[in-house]
XYZ file of C-alpha atoms in Angstrom:
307
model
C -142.738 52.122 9.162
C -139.266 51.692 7.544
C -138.419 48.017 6.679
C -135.403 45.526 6.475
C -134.975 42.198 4.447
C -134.253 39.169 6.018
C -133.449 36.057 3.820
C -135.443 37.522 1.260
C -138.608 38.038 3.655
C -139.536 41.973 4.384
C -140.294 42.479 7.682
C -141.485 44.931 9.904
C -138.721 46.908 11.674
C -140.302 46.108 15.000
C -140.123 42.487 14.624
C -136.307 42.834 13.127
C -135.697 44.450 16.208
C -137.207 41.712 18.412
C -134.971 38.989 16.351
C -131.861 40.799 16.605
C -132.062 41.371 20.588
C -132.432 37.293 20.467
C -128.985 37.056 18.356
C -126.897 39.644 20.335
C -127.417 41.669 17.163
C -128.310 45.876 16.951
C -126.128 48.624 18.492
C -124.820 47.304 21.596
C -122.404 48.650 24.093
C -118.398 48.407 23.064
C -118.012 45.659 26.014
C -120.362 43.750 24.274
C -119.153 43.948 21.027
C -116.179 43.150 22.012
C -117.578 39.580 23.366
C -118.513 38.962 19.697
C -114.806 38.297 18.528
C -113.594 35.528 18.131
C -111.505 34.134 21.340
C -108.229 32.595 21.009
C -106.051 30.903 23.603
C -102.364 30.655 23.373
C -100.485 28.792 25.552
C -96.262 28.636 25.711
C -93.579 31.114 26.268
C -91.406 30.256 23.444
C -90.813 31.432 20.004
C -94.124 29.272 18.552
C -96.728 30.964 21.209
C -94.772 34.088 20.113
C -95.811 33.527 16.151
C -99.663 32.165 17.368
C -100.272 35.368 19.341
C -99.703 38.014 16.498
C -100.789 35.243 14.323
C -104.715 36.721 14.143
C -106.282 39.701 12.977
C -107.157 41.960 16.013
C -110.030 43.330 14.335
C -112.010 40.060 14.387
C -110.333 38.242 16.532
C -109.278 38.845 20.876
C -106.168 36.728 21.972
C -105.090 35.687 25.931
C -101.491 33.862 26.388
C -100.514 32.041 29.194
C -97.094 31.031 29.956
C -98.439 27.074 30.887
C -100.097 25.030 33.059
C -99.885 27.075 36.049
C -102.302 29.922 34.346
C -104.539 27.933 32.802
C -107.633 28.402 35.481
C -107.382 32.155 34.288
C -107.681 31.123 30.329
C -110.670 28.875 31.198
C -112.395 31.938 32.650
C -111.882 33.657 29.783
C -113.580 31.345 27.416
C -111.777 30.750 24.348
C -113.184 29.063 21.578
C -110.144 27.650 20.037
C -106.410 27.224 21.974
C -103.399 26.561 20.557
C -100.881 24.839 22.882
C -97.199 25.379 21.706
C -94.964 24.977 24.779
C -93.107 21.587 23.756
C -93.049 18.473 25.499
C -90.264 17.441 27.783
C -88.103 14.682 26.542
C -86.660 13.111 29.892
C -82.759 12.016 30.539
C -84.044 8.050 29.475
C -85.699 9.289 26.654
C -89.042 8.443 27.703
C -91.626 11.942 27.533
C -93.274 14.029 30.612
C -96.566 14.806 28.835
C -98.708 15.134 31.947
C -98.769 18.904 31.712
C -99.797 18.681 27.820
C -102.390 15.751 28.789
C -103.793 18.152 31.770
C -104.251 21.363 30.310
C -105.941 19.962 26.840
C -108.630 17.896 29.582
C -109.256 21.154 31.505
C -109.557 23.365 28.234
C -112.139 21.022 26.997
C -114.264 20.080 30.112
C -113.818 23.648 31.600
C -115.074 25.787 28.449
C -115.312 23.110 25.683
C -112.533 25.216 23.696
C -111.502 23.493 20.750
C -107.553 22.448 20.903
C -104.739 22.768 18.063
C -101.859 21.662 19.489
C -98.490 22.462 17.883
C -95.953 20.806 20.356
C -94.530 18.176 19.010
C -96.481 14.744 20.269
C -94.612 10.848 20.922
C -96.974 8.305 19.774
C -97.624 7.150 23.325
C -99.101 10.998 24.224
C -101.459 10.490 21.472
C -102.931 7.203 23.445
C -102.690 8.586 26.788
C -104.958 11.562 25.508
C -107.332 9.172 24.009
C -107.272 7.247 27.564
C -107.921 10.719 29.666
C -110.470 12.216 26.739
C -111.928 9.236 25.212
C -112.052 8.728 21.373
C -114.691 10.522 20.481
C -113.955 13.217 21.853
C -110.702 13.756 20.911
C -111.940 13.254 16.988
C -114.745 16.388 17.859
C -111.994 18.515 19.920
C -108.397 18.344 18.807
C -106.341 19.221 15.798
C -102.495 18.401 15.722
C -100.653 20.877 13.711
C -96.786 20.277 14.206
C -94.526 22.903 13.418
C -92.129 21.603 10.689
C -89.756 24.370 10.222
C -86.778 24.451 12.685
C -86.116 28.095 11.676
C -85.600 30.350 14.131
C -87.508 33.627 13.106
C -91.576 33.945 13.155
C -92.053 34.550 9.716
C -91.079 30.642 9.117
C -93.692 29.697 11.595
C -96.100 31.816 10.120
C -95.570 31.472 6.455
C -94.457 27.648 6.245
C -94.182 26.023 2.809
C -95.860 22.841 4.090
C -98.440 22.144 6.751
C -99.630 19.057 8.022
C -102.711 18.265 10.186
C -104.042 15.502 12.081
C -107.441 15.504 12.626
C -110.703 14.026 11.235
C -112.117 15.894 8.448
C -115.109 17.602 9.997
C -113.048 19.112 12.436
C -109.968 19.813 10.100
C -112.480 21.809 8.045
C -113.856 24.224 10.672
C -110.162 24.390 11.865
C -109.188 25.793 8.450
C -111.905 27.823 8.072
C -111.385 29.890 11.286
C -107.676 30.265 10.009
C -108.103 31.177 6.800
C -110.707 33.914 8.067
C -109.088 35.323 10.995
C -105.227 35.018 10.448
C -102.510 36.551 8.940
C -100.928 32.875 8.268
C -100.379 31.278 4.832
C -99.130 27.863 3.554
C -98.077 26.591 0.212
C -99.346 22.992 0.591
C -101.347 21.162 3.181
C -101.257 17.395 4.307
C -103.999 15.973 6.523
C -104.410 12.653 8.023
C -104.989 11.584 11.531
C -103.539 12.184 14.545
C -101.473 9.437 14.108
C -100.657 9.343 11.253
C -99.226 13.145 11.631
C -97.568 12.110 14.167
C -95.900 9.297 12.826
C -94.859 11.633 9.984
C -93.473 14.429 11.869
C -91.150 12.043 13.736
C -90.451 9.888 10.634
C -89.744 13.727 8.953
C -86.767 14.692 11.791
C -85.880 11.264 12.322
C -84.987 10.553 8.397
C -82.723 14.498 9.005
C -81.163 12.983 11.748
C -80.241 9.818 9.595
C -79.207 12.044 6.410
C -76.933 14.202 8.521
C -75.286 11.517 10.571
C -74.103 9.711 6.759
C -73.034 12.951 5.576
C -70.687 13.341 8.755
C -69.502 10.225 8.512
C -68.919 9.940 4.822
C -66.388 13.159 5.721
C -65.192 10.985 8.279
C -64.393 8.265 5.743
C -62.958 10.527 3.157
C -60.786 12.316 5.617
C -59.933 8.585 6.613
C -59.389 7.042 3.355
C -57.736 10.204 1.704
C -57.304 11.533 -2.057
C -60.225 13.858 -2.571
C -61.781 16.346 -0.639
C -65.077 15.928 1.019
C -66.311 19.245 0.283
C -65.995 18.452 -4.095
C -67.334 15.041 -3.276
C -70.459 16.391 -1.394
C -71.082 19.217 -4.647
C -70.598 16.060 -7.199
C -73.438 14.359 -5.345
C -75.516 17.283 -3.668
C -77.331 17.239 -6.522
C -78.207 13.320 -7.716
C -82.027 12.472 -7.986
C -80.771 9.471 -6.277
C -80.783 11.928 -3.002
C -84.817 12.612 -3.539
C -86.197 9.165 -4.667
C -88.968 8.200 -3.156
C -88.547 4.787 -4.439
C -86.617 3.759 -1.580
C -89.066 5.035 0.987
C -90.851 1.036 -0.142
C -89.207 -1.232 2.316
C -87.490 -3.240 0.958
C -89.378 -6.491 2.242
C -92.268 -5.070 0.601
C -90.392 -4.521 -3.000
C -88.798 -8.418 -2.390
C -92.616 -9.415 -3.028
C -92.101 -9.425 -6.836
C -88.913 -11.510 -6.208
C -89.875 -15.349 -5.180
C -86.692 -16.281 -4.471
C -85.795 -13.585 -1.916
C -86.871 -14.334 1.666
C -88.344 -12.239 4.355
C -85.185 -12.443 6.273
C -82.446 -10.932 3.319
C -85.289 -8.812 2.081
C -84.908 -6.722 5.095
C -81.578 -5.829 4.833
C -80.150 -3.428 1.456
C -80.337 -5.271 -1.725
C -80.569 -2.587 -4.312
C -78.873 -2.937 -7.668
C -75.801 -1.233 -6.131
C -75.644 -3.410 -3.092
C -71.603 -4.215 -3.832
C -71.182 -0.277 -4.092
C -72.747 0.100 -0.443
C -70.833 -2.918 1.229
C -67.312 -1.918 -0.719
C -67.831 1.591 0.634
C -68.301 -0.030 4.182
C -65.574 -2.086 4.269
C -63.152 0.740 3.528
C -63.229 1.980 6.961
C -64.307 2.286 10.269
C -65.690 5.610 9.722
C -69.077 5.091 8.564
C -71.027 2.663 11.114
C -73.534 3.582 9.817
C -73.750 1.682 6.526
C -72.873 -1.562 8.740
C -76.615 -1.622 10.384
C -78.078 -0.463 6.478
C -76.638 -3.708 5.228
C -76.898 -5.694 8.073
C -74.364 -8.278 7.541
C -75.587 -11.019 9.858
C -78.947 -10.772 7.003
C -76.363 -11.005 4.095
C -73.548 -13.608 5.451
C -76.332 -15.836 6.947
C -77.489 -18.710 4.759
C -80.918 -18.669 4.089
């Protein structure tokens, strides 16, 4: 009787058999092997869930998309193992987010087939605790991975092939996360950044918010040059495009933080500007009407205010 090795033990072909009916193993019919892949559930109609569902190789791994909440019954049926929920959240007229879709589909997807959950909308910091109100703690930490895209490119080779990744999730879970993608998808990443949900979150915000903040000076220091005349702003923006000044990470220490080495600077003037350069700033400011923003950086009321 012909033989096979298993784990270094020889055994009989008649009891290999018996173990591989038990394991779904042997020749089996295609329908079946096709139940072996790997099932992936993508949910969103927008250029994300476009990038996530060509984002796996077909040859190991079977993808469903779903426009949203409306066909999400269907994907439970189907049984995915791991869903990635891209449709973003709604940011409402008062600013406040409508999450309830997000909240709903990621309970359903768990306690309907236990699928794992990466999502890639963008999440408020108040989502984050509703989710661990509906799903408990616990099982958010075994079930969900937040994996925010960064790029705000509009092509799906950006999505797919960022430079930087960042994921929230605990580190059991991250690891099983990464090594389903790095098995089964066509994606790659230059660096990766991991922390928790929060924390992610916190970041990605802190990431666009700190944008918005850059761009508004830079349209206002036009404003002030266009104001103030005798230069141009565009050979004023190439002298300083590139100063290290514009990358230090120095200044991401608050300032009421850095005042700690300095005993005679209170908590109150600490939290307004006082770099070396602090005239620089407050000249700059006072030359026009142009750059508001500069007035809440140096907070006046802080610096006029006896201590």
């Amino acid at each position: 009787m012909s033989e096979k090795v298993e784990e270094g033990v020889v055994l009989p072909m008649s009891e290999r058999m018996a173990i591989d009916e038990t394991i779904g193993g042997g020749e089996q019919p295609s329908e079946d092997k096709r139940s072996q892949k790997l099932r992936i559930g993508v949910v969103g109609n927008d250029l994300v869930s476009n990038a996530m569902g060509i984002a796996f190789d077909p040859v190991m791994v079977d993808v469903m998309r779903v426009d949203g909440l409306e066909q999400i019954d269907d994907l439970i049926d189907w049984h995915p193992g791991v869903t990635f929920l891209c449709n973003p959240v709604k940011v409402l007229e008062n600013d406040s987010v409508d999450d309830a879709d997000l909240i709903n589909m990621v309970a359903k997807l768990i306690k309907g087939c236990g699928s794992g959950i990466c999502i890639r909308s963008t999440l408020a910091i108040e989502t984050v605790e509703r989710l661990i109100k509906t799903l408990g703690y616990d099982v958010l930490l075994q079930k969900v991975v937040y994996n925010p895209v960064m790029t705000d490119g509009t092509d799906v080779g950006s999505i797919l092939t960022p430079s930087i990744e960042y994921f929230g999730a605990s580190d059991e879970v991250l690891s099983k996360h990464m090594d389903i993608m790095k098995g089964t998808s066509i994606m790659s990443v230059s660096q990766i950044r991991s922390g928790s949900i929060f924390e992610v979150a916190y970041a990605k915000l802190a990431i666009n918010g700190f944008k918005a903040v850059k761009q508004t000076f830079f349209n206002q220091l036009h404003d002030t040059i266009m104001d103030c005349g005798g230069a141009s702003p565009s050979n004023v923006r190439r002298l300083i495009e590139t100063s290290e000044a514009l990358t230090d990470r120095s200044v991401m220490v608050p300032t009421f933080v850095r005042a700690k080495a300095d005993s005679g600077m209170t908590h109150k003037r600490a939290r307004s500007f006082s770099g070396e350069f602090e005239n620089d700033v407050r000249v700059l400011s006072s030359m026009t009407d142009k750059i508001p923003l500069l007035d809440e950086c140096i907070n006046y009321k802080n610096i006029v205010d006896k201590d």
